XYZ file of N, CA, C and O in Angstrom:
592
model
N -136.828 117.827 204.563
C -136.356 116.699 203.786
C -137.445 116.323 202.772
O -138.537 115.911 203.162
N -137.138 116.471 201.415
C -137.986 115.884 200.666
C -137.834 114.418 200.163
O -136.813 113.731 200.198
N -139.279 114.023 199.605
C -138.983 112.872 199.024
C -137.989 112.843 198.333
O -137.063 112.284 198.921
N -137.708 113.237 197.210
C -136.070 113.292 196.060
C -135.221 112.478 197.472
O -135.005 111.299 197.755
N -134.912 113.757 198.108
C -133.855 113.543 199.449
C -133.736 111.887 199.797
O -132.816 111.070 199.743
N -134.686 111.855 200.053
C -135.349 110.136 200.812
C -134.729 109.107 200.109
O -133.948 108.230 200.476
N -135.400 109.476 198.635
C -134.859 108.610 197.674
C -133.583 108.236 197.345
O -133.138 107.090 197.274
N -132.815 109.671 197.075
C -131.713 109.284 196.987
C -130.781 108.617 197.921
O -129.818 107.922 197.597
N -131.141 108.881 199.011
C -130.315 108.300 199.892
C -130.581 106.822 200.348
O -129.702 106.194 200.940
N -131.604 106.367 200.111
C -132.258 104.967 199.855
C -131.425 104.389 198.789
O -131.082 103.223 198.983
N -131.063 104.902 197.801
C -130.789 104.820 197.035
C -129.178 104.418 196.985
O -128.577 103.491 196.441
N -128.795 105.434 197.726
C -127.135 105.343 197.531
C -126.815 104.256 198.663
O -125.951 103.444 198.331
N -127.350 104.104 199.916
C -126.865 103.428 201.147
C -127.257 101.617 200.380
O -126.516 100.664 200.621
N -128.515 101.496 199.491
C -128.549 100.086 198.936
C -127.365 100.179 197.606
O -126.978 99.086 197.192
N -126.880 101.229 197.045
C -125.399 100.827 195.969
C -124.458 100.873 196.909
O -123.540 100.096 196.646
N -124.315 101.461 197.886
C -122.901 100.792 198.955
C -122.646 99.584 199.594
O -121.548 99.070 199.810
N -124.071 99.060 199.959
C -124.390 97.755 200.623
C -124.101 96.845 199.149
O -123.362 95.898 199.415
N -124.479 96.883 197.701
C -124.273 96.194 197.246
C -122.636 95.689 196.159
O -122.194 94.818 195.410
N -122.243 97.243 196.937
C -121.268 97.134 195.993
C -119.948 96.513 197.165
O -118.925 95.891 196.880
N -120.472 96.981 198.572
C -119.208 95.903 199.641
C -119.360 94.317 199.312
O -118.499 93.445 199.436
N -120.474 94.215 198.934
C -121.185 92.926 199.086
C -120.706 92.043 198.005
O -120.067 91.022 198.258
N -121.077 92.507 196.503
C -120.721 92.187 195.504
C -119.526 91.281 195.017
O -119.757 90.288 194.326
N -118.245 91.634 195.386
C -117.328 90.945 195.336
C -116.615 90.351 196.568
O -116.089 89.239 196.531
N -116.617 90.807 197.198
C -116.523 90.311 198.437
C -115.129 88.987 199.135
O -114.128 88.879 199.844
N -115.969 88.343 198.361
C -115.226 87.009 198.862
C -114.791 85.914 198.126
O -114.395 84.816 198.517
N -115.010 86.687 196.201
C -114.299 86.463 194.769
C -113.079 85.949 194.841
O -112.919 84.962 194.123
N -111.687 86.464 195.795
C -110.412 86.533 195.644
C -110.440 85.237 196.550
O -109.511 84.477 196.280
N -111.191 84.843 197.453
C -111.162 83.865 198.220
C -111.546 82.436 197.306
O -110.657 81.633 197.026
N -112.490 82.299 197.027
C -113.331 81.977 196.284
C -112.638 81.009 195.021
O -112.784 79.866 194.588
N -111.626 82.458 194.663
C -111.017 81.604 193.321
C -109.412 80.867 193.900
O -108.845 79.868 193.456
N -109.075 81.602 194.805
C -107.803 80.587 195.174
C -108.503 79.489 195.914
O -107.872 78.436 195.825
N -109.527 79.401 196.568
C -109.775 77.557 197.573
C -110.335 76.952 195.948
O -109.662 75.950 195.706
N -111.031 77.149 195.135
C -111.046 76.277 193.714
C -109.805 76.482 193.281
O -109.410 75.336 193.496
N -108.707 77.119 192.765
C -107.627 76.772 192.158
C -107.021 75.520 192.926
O -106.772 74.367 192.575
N -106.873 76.294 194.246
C -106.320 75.299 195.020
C -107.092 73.622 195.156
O -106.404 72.696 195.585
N -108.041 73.474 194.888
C -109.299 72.576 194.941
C -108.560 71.467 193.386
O -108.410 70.255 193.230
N -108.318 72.506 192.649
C -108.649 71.883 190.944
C -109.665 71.526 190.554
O -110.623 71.934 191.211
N -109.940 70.737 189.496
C -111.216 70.169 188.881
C -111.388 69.227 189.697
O -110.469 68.652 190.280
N -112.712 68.950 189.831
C -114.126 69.612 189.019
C -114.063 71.325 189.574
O -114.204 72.267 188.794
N -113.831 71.479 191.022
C -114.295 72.933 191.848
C -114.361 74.198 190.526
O -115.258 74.940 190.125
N -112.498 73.916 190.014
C -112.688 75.311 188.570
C -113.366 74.936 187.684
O -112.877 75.227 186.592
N -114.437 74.327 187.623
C -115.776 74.077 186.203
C -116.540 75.441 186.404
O -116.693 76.185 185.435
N -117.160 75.871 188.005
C -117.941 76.363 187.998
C -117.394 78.003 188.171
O -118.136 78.984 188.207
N -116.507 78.008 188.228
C -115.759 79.367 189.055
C -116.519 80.484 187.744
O -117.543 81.126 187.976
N -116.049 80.514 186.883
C -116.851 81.668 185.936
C -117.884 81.769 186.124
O -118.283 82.933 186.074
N -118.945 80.683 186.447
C -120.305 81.011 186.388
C -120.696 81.763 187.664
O -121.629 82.566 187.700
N -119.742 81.377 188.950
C -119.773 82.351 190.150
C -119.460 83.891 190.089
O -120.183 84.812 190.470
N -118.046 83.961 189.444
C -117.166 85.091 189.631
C -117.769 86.202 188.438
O -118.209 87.270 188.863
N -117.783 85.989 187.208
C -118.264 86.931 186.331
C -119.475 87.482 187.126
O -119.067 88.396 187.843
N -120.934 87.261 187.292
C -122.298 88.644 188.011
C -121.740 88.822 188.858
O -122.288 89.808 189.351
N -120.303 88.335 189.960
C -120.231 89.175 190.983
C -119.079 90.552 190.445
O -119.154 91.565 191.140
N -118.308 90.575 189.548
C -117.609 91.276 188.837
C -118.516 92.655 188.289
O -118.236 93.847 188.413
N -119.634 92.045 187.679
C -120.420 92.721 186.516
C -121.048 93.385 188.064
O -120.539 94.494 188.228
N -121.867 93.068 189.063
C -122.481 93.655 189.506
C -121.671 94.852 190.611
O -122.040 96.002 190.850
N -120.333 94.032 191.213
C -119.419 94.887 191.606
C -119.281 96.671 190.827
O -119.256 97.776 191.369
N -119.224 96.302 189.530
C -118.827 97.571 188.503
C -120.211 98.627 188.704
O -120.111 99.836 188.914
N -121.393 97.934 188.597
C -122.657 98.592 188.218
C -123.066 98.897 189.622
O -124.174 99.432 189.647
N -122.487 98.714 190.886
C -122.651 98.921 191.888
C -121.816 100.373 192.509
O -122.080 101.333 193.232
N -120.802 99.903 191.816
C -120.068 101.432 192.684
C -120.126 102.674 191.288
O -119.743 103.822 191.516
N -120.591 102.316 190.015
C -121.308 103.289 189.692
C -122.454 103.992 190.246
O -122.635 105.206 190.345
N -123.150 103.078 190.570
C -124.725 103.799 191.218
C -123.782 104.610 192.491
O -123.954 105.802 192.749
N -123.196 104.101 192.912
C -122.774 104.388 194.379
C -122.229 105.853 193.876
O -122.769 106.837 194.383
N -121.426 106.007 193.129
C -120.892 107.527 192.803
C -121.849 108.428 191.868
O -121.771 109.656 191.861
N -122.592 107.831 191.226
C -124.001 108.436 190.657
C -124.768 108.944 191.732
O -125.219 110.078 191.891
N -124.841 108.018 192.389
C -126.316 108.793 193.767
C -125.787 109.884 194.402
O -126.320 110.956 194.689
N -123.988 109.237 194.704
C -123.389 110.384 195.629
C -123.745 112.226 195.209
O -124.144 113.155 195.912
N -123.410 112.142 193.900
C -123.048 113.257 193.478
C -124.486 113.939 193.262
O -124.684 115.147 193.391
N -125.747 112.713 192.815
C -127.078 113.670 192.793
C -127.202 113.715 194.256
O -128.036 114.600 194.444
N -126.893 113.324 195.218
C -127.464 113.810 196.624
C -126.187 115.323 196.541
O -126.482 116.433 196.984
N -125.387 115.132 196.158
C -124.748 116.452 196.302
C -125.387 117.538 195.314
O -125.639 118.631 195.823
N -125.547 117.438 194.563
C -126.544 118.519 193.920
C -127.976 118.824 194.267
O -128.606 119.862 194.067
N -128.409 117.537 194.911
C -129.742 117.903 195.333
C -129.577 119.101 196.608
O -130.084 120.223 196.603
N -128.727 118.503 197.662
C -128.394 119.424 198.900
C -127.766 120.407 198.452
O -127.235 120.899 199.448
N -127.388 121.234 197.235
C -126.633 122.211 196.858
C -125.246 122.177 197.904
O -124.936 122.860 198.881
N -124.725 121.276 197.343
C -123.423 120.904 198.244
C -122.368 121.333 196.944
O -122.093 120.512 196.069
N -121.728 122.972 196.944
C -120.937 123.050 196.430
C -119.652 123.111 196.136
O -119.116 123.339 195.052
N -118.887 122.746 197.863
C -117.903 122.727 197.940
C -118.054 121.614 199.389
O -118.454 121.966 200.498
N -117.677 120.431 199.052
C -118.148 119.276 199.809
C -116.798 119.270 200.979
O -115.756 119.891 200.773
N -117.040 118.512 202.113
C -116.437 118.791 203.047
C -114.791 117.792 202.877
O -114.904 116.860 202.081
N -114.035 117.868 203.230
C -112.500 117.417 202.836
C -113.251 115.323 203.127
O -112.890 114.349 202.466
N -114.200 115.329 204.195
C -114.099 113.755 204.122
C -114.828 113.327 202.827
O -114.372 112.581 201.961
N -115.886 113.851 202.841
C -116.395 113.567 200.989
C -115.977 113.617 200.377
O -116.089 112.677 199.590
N -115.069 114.686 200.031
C -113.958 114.693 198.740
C -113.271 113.437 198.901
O -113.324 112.718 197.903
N -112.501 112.881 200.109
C -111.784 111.764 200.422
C -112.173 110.955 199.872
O -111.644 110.318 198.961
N -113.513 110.809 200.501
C -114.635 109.454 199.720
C -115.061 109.189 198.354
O -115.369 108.109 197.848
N -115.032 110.174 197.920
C -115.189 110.067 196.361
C -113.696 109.598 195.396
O -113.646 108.693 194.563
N -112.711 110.401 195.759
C -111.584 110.196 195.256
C -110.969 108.527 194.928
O -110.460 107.872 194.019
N -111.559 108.354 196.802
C -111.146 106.784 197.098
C -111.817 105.546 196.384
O -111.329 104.444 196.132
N -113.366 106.162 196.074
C -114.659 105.675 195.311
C -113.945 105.222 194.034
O -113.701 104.047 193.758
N -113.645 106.270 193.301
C -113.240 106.427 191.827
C -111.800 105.662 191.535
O -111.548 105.263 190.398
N -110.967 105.501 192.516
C -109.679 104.701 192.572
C -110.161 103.696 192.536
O -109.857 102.989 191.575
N -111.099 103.174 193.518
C -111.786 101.778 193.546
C -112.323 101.125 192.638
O -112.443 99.909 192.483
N -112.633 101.953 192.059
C -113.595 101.464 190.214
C -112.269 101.161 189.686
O -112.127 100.269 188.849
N -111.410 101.765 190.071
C -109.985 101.947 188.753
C -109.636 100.873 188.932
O -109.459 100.318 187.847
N -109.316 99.901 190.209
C -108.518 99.307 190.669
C -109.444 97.505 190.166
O -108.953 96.380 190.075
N -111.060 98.051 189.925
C -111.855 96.928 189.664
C -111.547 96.468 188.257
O -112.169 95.495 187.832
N -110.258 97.331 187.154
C -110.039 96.906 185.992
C -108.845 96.571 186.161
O -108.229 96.485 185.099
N -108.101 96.283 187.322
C -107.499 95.132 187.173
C -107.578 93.635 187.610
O -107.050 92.655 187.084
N -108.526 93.735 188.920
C -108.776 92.718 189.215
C -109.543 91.942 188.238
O -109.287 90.757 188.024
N -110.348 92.493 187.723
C -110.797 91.820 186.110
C -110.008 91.530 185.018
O -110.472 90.539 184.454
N -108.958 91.978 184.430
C -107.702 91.523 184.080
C -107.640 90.524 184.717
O -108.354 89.730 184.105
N -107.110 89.889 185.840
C -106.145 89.096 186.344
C -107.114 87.956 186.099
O -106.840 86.956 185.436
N -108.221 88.188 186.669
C -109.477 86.978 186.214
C -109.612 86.630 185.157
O -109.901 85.450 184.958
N -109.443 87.582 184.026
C -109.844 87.138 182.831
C -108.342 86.388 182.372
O -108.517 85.564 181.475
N -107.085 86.509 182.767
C -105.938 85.842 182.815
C -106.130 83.693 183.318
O -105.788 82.620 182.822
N -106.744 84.101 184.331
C -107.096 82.736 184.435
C -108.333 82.127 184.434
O -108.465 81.187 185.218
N -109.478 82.502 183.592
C -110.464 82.073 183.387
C -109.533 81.824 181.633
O -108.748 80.876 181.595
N -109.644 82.415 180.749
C -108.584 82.211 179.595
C -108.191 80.554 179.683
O -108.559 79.675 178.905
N -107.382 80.425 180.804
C -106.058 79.605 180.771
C -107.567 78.101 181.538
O -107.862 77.093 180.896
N -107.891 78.294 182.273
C -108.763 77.200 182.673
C -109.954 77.095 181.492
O -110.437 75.963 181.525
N -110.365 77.653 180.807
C -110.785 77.841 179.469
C -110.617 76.257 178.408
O -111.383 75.390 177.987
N -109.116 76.568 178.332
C -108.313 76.563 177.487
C -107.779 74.860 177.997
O -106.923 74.292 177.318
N -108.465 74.083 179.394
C -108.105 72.943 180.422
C -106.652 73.308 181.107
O -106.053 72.532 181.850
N -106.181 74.623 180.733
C -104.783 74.526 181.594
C -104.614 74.456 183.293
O -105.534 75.031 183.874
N -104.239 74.233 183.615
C -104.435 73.933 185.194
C -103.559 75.113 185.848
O -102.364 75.254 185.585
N -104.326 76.008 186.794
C -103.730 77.053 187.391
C -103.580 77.287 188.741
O -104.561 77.448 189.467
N -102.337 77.326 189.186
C -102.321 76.865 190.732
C -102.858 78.053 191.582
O -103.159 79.043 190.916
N -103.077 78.164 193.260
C -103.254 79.046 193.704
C -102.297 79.966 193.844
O -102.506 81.100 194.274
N -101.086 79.479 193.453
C -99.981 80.798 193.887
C -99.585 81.135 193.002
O -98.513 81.713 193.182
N -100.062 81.067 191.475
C -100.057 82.003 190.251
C -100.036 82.961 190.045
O -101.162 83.384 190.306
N -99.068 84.203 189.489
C -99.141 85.552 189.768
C -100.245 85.998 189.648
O -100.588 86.675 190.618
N -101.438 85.855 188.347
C -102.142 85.820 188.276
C -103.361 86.116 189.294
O -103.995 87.155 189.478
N -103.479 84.706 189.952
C -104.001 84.959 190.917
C -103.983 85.534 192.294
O -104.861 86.104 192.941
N -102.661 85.209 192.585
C -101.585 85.896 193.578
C -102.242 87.878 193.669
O -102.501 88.522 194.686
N -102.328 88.366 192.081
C -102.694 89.405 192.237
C -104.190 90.090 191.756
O -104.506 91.279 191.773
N -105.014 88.875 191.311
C -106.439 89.483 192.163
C -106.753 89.217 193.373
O -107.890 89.549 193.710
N -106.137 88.747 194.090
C -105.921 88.508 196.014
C -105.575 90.138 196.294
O -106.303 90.932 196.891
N -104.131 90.434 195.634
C -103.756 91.984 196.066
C -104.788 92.823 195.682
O -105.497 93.436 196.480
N -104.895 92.866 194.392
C -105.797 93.853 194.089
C -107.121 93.771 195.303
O -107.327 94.633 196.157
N -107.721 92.818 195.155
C -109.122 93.105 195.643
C -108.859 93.077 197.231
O -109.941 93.006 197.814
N -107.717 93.113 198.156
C -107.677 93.905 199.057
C -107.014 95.265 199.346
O -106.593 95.665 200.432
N -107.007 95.776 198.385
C -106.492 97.290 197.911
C -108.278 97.681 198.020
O -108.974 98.455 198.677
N -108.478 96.702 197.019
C -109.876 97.850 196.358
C -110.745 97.646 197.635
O -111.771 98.326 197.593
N -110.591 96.807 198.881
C -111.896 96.329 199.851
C -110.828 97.536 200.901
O -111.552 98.154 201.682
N -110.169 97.706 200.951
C -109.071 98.742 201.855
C -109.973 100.563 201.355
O -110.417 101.429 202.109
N -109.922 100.511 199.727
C -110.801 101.846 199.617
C -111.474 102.426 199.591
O -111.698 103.632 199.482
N -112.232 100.954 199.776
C -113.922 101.361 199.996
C -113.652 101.542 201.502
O -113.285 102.662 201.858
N -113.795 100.540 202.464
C -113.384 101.521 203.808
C -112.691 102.963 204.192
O -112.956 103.639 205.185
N -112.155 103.132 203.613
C -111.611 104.622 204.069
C -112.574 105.484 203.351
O -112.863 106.577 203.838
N -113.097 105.090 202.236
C -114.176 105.946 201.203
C -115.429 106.067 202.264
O -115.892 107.085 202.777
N -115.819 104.722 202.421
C -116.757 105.004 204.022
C -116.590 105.303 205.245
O -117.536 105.202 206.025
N -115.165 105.798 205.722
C -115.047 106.567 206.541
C -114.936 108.103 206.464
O -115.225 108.926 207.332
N -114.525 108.265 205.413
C -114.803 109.802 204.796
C -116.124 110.063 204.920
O -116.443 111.021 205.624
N -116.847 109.506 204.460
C -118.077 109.866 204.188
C -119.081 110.257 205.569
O -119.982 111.086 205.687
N -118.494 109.272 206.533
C -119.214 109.371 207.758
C -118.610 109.900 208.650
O -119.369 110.419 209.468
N -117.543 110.008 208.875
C -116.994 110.868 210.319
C -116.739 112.039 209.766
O -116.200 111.909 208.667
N -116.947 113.336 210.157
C -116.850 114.556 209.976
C -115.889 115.171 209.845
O -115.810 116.204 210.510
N -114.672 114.775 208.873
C -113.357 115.475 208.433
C -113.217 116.659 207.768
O -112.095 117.082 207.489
């Protein structure tokens, strides 16, 4: 095992930790303030946007490291659960441009003083989304670790 090795994997296990972490508890977050109203939605952007921004820059690193630890280990035909994990990885990023949509739908509208309830489609579906996308990161980390 070389250092590189060390690194990278230091590397990738702190972009997984930060990228479960990252958004987390956003979808929660913004329906108990919708539901709350003002003052609670004053602050919601200043919460929700770095956990968004860091969410994104997180499961990049996370599929960046993946793939240099796969080239470092000359891993050229990766095993069916890695492939899983990556696939699921890359859906997950996909799925992080809509939940950003839907936010930027009602950050807009509270913007703007409009008042947005918790059961707003809107919001209704960065709730769905971001338990889709917290659903693919689990199976992405079960690929990765049990030997499929």
């Amino acid at each position: 095992m070389t250092a590189l090795h060390s690194l990278l994997v230091f590397l990738h296990i702190l972009s997984i930790s930060l990228w479960m972490a990252a958004a987390l508890w956003v979808s929660g977050d913004v329906s108990r303030a919708l539901a709350l109203g003002r003052p609670h939605v004053d602050a919601l952007a200043a919460r929700v946007r770095p956990k968004f921004g860091l969410d994104a820059a997180a499961g990049v690193a996370t599929v960046v490291t993946g793939l240099l630890l796969m080239w470092e280990m000359s891993i050229t035909r990766p095993r069916l659960g890695i492939t899983a994990g990556f696939v699921f990885a890359l859906v997950r990023l996909g799925l992080l441009a809509g939940v950003r949509r839907a936010w930027r739908s009602i950050a807009a509208r509270l913007e703007r003083g409009e008042t947005v309830e918790a059961r707003d489609p809107a919001a209704r579906r960065l709730s769905m989304l971001s338990g889709m996308a917290h659903g693919l990161w689990l199976l992405a980390l079960a690929g990765m670790i049990f030997p499929i």
